[in-house]
Short mmCIF file of C-alpha atoms and ligand atoms in Angstrom, two decimals:
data_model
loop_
_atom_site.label_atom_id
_atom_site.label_comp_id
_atom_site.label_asym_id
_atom_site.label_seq_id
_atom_site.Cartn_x
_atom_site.Cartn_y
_atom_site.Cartn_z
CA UNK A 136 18.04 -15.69 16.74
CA UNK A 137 16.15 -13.55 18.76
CA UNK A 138 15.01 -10.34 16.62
CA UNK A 139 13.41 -6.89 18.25
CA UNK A 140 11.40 -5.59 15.01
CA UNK A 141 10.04 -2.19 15.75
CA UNK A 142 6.61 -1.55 13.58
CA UNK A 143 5.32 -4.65 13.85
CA UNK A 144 1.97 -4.25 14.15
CA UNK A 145 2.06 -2.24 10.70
CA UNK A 146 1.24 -3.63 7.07
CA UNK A 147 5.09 -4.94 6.31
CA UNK A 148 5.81 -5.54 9.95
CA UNK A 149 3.17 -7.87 10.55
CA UNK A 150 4.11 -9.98 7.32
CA UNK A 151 7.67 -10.12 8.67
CA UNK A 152 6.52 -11.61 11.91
CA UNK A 153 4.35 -14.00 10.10
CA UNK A 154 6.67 -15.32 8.21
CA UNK A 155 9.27 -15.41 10.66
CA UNK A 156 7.33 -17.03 13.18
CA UNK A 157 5.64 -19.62 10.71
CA UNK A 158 8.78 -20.46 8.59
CA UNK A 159 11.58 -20.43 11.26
CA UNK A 160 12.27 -20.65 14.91
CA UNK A 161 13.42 -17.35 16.03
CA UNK A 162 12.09 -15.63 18.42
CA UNK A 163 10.38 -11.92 17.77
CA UNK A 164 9.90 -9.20 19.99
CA UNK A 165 7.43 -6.74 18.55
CA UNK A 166 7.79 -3.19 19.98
CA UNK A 167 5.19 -0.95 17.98
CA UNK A 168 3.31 2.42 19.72
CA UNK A 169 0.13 1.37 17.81
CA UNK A 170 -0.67 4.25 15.97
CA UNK A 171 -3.75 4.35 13.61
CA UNK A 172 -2.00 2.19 11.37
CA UNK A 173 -1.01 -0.30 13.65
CA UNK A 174 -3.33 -3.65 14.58
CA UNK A 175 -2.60 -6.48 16.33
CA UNK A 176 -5.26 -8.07 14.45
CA UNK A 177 -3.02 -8.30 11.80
CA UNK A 178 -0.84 -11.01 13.92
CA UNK A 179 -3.50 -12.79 15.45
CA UNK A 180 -2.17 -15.99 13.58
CA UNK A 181 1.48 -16.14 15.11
CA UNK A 182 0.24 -13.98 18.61
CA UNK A 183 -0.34 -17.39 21.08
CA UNK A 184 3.27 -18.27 19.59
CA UNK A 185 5.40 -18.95 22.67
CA UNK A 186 8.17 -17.31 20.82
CA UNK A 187 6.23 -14.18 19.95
CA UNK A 188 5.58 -11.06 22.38
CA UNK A 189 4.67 -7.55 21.95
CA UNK A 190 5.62 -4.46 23.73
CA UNK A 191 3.58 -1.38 23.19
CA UNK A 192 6.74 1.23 23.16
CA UNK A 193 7.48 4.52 21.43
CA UNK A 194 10.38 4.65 19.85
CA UNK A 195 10.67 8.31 20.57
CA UNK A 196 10.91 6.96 24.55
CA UNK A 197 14.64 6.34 25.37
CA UNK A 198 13.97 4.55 28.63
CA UNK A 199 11.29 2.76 27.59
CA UNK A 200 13.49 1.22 24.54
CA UNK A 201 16.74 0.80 27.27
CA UNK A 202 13.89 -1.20 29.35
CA UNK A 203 13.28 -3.65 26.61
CA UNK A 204 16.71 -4.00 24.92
CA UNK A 205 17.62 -5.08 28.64
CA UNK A 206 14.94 -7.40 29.56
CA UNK A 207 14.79 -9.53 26.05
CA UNK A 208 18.54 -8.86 25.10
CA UNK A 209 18.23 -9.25 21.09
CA UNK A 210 20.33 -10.49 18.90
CA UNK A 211 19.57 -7.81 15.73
CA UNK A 212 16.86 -5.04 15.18
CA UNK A 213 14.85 -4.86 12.34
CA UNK A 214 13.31 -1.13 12.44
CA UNK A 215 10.08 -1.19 10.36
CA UNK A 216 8.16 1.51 12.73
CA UNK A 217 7.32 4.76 11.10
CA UNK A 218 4.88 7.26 9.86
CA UNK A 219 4.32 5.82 6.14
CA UNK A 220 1.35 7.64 4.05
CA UNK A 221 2.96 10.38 1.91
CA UNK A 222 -0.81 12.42 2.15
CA UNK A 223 -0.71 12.34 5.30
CA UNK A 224 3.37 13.92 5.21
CA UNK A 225 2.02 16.81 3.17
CA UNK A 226 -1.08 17.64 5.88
CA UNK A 227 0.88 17.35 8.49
CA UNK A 228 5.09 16.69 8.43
CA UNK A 229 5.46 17.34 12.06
CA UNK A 230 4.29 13.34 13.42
CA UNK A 231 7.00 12.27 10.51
CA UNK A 232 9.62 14.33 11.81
CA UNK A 233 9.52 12.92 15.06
CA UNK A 234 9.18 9.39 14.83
CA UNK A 235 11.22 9.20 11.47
CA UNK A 236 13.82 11.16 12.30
CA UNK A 237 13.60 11.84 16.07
CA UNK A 238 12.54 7.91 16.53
CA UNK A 239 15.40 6.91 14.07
CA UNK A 240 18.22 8.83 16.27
CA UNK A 241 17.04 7.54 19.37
CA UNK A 242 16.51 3.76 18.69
CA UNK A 243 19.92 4.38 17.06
CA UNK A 244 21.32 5.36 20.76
CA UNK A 245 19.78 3.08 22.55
CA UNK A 246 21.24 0.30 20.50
CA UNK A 247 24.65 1.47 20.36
CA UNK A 248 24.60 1.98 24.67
CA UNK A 249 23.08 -1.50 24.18
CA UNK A 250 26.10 -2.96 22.18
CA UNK A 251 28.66 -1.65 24.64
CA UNK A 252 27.65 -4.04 27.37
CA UNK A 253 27.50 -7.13 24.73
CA UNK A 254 30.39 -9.47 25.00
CA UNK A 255 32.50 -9.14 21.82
CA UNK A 256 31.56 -12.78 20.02
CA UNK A 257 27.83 -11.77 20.13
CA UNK A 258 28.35 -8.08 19.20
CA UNK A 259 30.07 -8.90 16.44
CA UNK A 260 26.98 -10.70 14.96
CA UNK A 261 24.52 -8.14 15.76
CA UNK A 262 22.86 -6.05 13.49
CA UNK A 263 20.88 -3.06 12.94
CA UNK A 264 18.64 -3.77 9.81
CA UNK A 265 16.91 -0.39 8.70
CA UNK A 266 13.91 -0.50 6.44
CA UNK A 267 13.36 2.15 3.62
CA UNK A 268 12.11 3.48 0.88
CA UNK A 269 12.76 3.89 -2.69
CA UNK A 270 11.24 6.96 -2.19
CA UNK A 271 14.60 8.83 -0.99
CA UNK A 272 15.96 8.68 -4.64
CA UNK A 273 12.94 11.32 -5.64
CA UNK A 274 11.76 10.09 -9.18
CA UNK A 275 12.93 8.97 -12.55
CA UNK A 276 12.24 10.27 -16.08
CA UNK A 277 8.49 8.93 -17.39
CA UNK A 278 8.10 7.43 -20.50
CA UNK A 279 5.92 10.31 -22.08
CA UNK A 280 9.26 12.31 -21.68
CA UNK A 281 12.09 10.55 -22.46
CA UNK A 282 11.41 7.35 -24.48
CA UNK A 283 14.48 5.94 -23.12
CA UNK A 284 13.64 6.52 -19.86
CA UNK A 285 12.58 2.53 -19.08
CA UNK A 286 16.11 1.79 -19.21
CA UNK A 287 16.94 4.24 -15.78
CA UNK A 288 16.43 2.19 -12.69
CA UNK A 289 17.49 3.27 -8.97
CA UNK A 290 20.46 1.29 -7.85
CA UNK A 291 22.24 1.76 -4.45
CA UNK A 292 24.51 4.14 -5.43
CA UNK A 293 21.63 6.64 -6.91
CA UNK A 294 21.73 10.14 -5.51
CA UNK A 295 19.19 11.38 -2.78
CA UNK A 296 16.59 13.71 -3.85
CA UNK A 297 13.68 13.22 -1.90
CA UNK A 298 10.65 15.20 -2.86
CA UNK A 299 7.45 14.83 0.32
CA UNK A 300 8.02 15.13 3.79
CA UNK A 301 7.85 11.49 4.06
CA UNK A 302 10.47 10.47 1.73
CA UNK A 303 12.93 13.74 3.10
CA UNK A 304 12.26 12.45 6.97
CA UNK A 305 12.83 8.79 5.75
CA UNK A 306 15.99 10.02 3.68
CA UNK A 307 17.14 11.52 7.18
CA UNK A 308 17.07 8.33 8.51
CA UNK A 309 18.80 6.50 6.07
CA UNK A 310 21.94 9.28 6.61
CA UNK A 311 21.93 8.58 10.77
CA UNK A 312 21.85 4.91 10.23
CA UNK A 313 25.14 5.33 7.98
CA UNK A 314 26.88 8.15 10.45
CA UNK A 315 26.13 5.79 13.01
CA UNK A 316 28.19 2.89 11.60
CA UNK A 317 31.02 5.07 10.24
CA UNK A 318 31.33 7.24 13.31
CA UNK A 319 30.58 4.28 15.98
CA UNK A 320 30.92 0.99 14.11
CA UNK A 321 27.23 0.01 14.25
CA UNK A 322 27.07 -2.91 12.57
CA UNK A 323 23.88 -1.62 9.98
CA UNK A 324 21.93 -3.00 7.03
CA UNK A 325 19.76 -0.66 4.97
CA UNK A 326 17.08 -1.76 2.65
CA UNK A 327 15.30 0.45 0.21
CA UNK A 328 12.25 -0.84 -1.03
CA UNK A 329 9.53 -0.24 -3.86
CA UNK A 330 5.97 0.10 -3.14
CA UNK A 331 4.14 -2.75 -1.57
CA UNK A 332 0.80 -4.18 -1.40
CA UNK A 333 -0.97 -7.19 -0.38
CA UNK A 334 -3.41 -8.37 2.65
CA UNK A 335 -3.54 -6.55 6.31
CA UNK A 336 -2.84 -2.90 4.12
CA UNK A 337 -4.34 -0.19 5.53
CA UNK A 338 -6.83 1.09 3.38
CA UNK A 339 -5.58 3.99 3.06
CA UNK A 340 -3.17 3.46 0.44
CA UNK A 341 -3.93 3.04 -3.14
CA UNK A 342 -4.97 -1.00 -3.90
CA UNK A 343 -7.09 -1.62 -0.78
CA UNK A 344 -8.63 1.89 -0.75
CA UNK A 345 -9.69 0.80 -4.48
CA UNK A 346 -10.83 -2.37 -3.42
CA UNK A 347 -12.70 -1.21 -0.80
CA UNK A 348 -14.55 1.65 -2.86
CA UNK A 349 -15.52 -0.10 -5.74
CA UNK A 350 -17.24 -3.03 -3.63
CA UNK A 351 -18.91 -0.37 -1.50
CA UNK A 352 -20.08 1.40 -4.88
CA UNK A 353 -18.19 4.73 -3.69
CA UNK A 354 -15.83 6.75 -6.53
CA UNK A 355 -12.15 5.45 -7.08
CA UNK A 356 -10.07 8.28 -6.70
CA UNK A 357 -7.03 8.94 -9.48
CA UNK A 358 -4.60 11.62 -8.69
CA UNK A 359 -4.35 13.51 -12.20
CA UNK A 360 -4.03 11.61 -15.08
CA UNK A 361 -3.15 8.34 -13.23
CA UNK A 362 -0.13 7.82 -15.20
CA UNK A 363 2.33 7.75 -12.44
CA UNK A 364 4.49 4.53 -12.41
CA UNK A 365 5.55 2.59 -9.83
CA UNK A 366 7.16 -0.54 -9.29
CA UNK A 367 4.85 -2.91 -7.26
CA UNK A 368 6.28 -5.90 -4.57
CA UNK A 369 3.74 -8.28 -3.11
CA UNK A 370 4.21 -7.62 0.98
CA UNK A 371 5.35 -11.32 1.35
CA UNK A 372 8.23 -11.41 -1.20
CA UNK A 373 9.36 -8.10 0.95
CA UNK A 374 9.08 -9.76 4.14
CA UNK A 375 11.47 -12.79 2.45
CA UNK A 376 13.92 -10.36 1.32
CA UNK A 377 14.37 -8.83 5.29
CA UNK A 378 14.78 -12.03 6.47
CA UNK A 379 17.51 -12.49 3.97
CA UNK A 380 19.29 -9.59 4.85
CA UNK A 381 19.20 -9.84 8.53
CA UNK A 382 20.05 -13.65 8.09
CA UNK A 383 22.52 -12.62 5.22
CA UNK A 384 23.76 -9.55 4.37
CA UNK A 385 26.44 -7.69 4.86
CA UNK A 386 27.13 -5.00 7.71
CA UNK A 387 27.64 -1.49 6.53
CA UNK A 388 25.55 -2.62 3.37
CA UNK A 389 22.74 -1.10 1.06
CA UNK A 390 20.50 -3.58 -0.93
CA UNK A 391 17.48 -2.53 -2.93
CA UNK A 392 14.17 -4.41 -3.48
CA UNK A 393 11.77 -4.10 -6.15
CA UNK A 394 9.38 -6.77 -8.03
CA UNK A 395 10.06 -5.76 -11.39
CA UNK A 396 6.77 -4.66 -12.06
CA UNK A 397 6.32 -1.10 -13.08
CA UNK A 398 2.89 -0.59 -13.58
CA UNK A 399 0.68 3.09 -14.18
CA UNK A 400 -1.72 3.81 -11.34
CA UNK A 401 -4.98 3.87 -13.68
CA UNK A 402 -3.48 0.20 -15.40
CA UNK A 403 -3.48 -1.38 -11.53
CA UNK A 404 -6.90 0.42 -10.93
CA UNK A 405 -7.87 -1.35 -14.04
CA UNK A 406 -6.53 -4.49 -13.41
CA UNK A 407 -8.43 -4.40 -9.75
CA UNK A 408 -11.94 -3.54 -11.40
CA UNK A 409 -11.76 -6.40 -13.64
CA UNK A 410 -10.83 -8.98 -11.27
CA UNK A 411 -13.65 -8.10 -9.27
CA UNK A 412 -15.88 -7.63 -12.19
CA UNK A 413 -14.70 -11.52 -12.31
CA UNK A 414 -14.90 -12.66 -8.66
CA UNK A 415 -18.27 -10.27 -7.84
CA UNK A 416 -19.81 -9.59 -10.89
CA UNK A 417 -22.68 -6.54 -11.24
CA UNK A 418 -24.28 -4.97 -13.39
CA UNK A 419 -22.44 -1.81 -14.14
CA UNK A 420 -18.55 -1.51 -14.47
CA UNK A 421 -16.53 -1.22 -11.73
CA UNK A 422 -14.86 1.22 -13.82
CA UNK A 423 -17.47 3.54 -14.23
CA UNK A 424 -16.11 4.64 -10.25
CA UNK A 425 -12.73 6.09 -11.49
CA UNK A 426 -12.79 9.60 -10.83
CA UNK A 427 -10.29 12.08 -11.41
CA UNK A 428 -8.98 13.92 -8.78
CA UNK A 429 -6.55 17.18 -8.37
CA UNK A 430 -2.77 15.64 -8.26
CA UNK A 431 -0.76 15.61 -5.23
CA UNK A 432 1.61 18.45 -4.80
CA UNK A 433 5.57 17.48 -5.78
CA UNK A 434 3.89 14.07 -6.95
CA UNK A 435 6.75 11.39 -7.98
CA UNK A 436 6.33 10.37 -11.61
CA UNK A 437 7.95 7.62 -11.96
CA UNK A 438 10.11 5.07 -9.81
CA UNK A 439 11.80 1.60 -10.81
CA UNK A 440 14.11 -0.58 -9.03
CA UNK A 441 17.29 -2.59 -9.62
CA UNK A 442 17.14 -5.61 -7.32
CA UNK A 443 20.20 -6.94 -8.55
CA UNK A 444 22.30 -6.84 -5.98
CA UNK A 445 20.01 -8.58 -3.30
CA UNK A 446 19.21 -11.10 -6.65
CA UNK A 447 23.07 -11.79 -6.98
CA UNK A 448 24.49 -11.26 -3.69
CA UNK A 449 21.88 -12.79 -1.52
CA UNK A 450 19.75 -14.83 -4.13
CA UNK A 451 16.19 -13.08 -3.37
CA UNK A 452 14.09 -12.70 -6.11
CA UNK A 453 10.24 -11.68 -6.22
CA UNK A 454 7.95 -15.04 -6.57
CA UNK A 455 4.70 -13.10 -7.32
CA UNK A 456 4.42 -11.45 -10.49
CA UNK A 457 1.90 -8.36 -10.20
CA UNK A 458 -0.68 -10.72 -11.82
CA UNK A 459 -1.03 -13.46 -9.40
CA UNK A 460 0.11 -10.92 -6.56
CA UNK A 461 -3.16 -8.48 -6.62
CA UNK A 462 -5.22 -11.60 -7.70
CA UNK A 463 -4.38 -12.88 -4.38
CA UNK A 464 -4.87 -9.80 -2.68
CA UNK A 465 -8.16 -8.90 -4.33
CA UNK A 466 -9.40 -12.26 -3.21
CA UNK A 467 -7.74 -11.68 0.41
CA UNK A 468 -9.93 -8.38 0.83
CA UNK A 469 -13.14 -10.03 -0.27
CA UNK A 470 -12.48 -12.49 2.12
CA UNK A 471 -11.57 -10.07 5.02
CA UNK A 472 -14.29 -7.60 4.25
CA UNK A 473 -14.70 -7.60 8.14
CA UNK A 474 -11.19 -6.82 9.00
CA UNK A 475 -11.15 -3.52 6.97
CA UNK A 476 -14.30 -2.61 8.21
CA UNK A 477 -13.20 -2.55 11.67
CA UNK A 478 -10.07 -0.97 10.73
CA UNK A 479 -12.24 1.79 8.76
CA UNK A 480 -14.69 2.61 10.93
CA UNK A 481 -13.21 2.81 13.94
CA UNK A 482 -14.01 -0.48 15.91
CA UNK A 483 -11.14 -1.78 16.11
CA UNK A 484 -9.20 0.90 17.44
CA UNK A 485 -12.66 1.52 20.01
CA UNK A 486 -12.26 -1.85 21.57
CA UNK A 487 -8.52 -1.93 22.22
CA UNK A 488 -8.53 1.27 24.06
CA UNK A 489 -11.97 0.30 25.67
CA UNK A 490 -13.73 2.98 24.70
CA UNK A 491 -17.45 3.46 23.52
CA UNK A 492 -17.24 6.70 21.59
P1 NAD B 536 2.57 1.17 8.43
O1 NAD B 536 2.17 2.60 8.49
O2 NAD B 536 1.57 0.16 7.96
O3 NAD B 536 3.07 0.67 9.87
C1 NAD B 536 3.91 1.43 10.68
C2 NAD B 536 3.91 0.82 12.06
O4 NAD B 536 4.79 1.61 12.88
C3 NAD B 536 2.54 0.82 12.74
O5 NAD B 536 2.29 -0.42 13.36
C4 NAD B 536 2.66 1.93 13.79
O6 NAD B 536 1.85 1.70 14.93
C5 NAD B 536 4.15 1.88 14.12
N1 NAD B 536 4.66 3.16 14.64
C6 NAD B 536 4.47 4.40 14.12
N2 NAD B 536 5.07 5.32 14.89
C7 NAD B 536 5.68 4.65 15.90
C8 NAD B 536 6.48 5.03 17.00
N3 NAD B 536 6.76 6.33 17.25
N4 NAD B 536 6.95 4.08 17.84
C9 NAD B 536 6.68 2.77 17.62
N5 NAD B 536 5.90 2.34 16.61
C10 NAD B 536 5.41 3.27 15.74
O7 NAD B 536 3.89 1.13 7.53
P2 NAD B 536 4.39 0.01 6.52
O8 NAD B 536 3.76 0.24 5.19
O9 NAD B 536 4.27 -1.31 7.18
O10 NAD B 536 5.92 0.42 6.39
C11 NAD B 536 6.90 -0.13 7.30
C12 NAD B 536 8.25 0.45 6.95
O11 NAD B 536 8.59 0.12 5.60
C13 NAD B 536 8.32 1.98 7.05
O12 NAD B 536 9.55 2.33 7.60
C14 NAD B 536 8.21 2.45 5.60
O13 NAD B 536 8.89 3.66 5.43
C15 NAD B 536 8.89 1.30 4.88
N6 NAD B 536 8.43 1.08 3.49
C16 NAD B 536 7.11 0.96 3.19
C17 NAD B 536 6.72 0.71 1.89
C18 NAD B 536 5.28 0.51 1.52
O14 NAD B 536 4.95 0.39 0.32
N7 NAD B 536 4.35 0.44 2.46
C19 NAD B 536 7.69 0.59 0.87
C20 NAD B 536 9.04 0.72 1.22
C21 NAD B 536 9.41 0.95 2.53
#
C-alpha cells in the first residue's frame, strides 16, 4: 500500500512512519509544512528508506496537494497534520482555524477530485483515515463530584461539546470528514484518540516539559490543583491502532482509542519525579519543583475512553500500561537530552532554514 500521511514530521506522525516503515512494506509519503512542531529529526531512522519520501506542503495549498496526489498516486490518506497544543488555541485560535478547519476542507477536496480519476477497483479500496481527538466530546464528570462518575466513559456515539479552540476547530473537522462521505461517498475512517505521550514529544506538552524541567532544576508547572484526569496512550500503541484502521476498518466508521489509564496530572508528575529520583538521583526531591500555577481557562476535568470497539472489532489493545510506558519514556528523554535541546532552543529549526540568528 502506498499511504500519503499528512503531519508526519509531528510527535504521532513520526511514530506512524516508524512503525510503518520498520514493521511493513508500504510505502509512505510524508507531506508536513514543518511548523515549530514539526522535525525531521524525529524520522531520521526510517528517512534513507527507499520507500520513504517527504514533501514539505501546506495543506492549506490546493495545488500544491493536487501536485502530489498526482505524482505519487496513493492508495489511502492518513491526515495527522494540525495545530495540536490547546495553550497555544487559547493565545491565538486563528493558526487552528486555518489549518484545522481550512486545511481539513481542502485536503478533503483535493482527495475527492483525486478519487474521480481512480479506476473503480482501486477507488473502492481507498480511504481517507482522519485522526482526532477525544477532546471533541468536552469532559466528563470528576470523581470529587460525582462518585459514580468512573463508570462514564466516551464512546463513539457521545455528543460533541468541545470546550478550547483546539478541540472546537478539531470537532469541525471531524463534521466535514462525515459530510464529505454522506454527501460524496468518501470512503472515511475517523479515529478519536486520548492523550498521548512518549519519545520525539515536543516539550511543550505536559510529560516532556516535566522531564525536561526537573533535570534542568527549573519549577514544574501544575495548572490549579493538578487534579485533572486524563486517560494516557503510549505514542506507539497509537501508531498500531492507525495502522489497524487504515489496514482494517471500516469506511464511514468511528473507532475510539484510549489506554485505559486515567491518571491525575500531579499523580503522573509524581510518578515522573520518582523515576528520575531513581535513574538520576540528587540530593533534593525532584518534587520540591512542583509549582502551582493559575488554571487554564474552560480547562477539561476529566476525560476517559472506551476502546472497545477498536478492542472487539479490530483486536487493538494498548501493550504499555502507564507504568512501563513513561518508564520508557523517562529513560528515552535522558537518553535524547540532545534532541530536546535542539528542539528547545532553537537549533534545530536554525539549521534547517540555514539561518544564523
Ligand atoms: P504535532 O503538533 O506534534 O504535529 C503536527 C504536525 O503537523 C507537525 O509536523 C506540523 O509541522 C504539521 N502541520 C501543522 N500545520 C500544517 C499544515 N498547515 N500543513 C501541513 N502540515 C502541518 O501533533 P501530534 O501530537 O503529533 O498530533 C497529530 C494529530 O493527532 C493531530 O491531528 C492531533 O489533533 C491528533 N491527536 C493528538 C493527540 C496527542 O495527545 N498529541 C491525541 C489525540 C489526537
Amino acid at each position: 500500500m502506498k499511504l500519503l500521511i499528512t503531519g508526519g514530521a509531528g510527535f504521532i506522525g513520526s511514530a506512524v512512519i516508524r512503525h510503518i516503515i520498520n514493521d511493513s512494506d508500504d510505502v509512505v509519503i510524508n507531506l508536513d509544512k514543518l511548523t515549530y512542531a514539526g522535525n525531521l529529526e524525529s524520522l531520521a531512522s526510517v528517512s534513507q528508506s527507499n520507500r520513504y519520501t517527504f514533501e514539505q506542503v501546506d495543506i492549506c495549498h490546493r495545488a500544491e496537494l493536487d501536485r502530489v496526489l498526482n505524482r505519487y498516486q496513493p492508495d489511502a490518506i492518513m491526515h495527522l497534520a494540525a495545530e495540536s497544543h490547546v495553550d497555544r488555541s487559547i493565545d491565538g485560535p486563528a493558526e487552528f482555524i486555518q489549518t484545522n478547519i481550512v486545511g481539513t476542507y481542502t485536503l478533503l477536496e483535493a482527495a475527492r477530485h483525486y478519487l474521480r480519476a481512480m479506476e473503480p477497483k482501486r477507488k473502492a479500496q481507498f480511504r481517507f483515515h482522519h485522526i482526532s481527538t477525544d477532546e471533541v466530546y468536552g469532559d466528563l464528570p470528576h470523581p470529587s463530584e460525582a462518585a459514580d462518575s468512573t463508570a462514564q466513559l466516551f464512546t463513539e456515539s457521545s455528543a460533541y461539546a468541545p470546550s478550547s479552540p483546539y478541540s472546537a476547530s478539531k470537532a469541525s473537522s471531524d463534521h466535514l470528514v462525515r459530510a464529505w462521505q454522506r454527501t460524496y461517498d468518501l470512503p472515511v475512517l475517523i479515529t478519536n484518540c486520548s492523550n498521548n505521550y512518549g519519545p520525539y514529544h515536543f516539550p511543550e506538552k505536559l510529560i516532556p516539559l516535566v522531564i525536561l524541567n526537573a533535570l534542568e532544576g527549573k519549577p514544574l508547572p501544575i495548572y490549579g490543583k493538578g487534579d485533572q484526569i486524563r486517560d494516557w496512550l503510549f505514542v506507539e500503541d497509537h501508531a498500531r491502532a492507525l495502522y489497524r484502521v487504515i489496514r482494517e476498518g471500516n469506511p464511514g466508521e468511528t473507532y475510539n482509542i484510549g489506554g485505559h489509564n486515567e491518571k491525575q496530572n500531579i499523580e503522573v508528575v509524581h510518578t515522573i519525579c520518582e523515576i528520575l529520583q531513581e535513574l538520576r538521583p540528587q540530593a533534593s526531591s525532584y518534587k520540591a519543583l512542583i509549582t502551582n500555577v493559575a488554571d487554564r481557562p474552560g480547562h477539561d476535568r476529566r476525560y476517559a475512553i472506551d476502546a472497545s470497539k477498536i478492542h472487539l472489532e479490530l483486536g487493538w489493545a494498548p501493550t504499555e500500561t502507564f507504568e512501563t510506558g513513561i518508564r520508557k519514556t523517562v529513560q528515552w528523554y535522558l537518553d535524547n537530552y540532545h534532541w530536546c535541546q535542539r528542539v528547545q532552543d532553537g537549533t534545530y529549526q536554525r539549521e534547517r532554514l540555514g539561518t544564523n540568528q
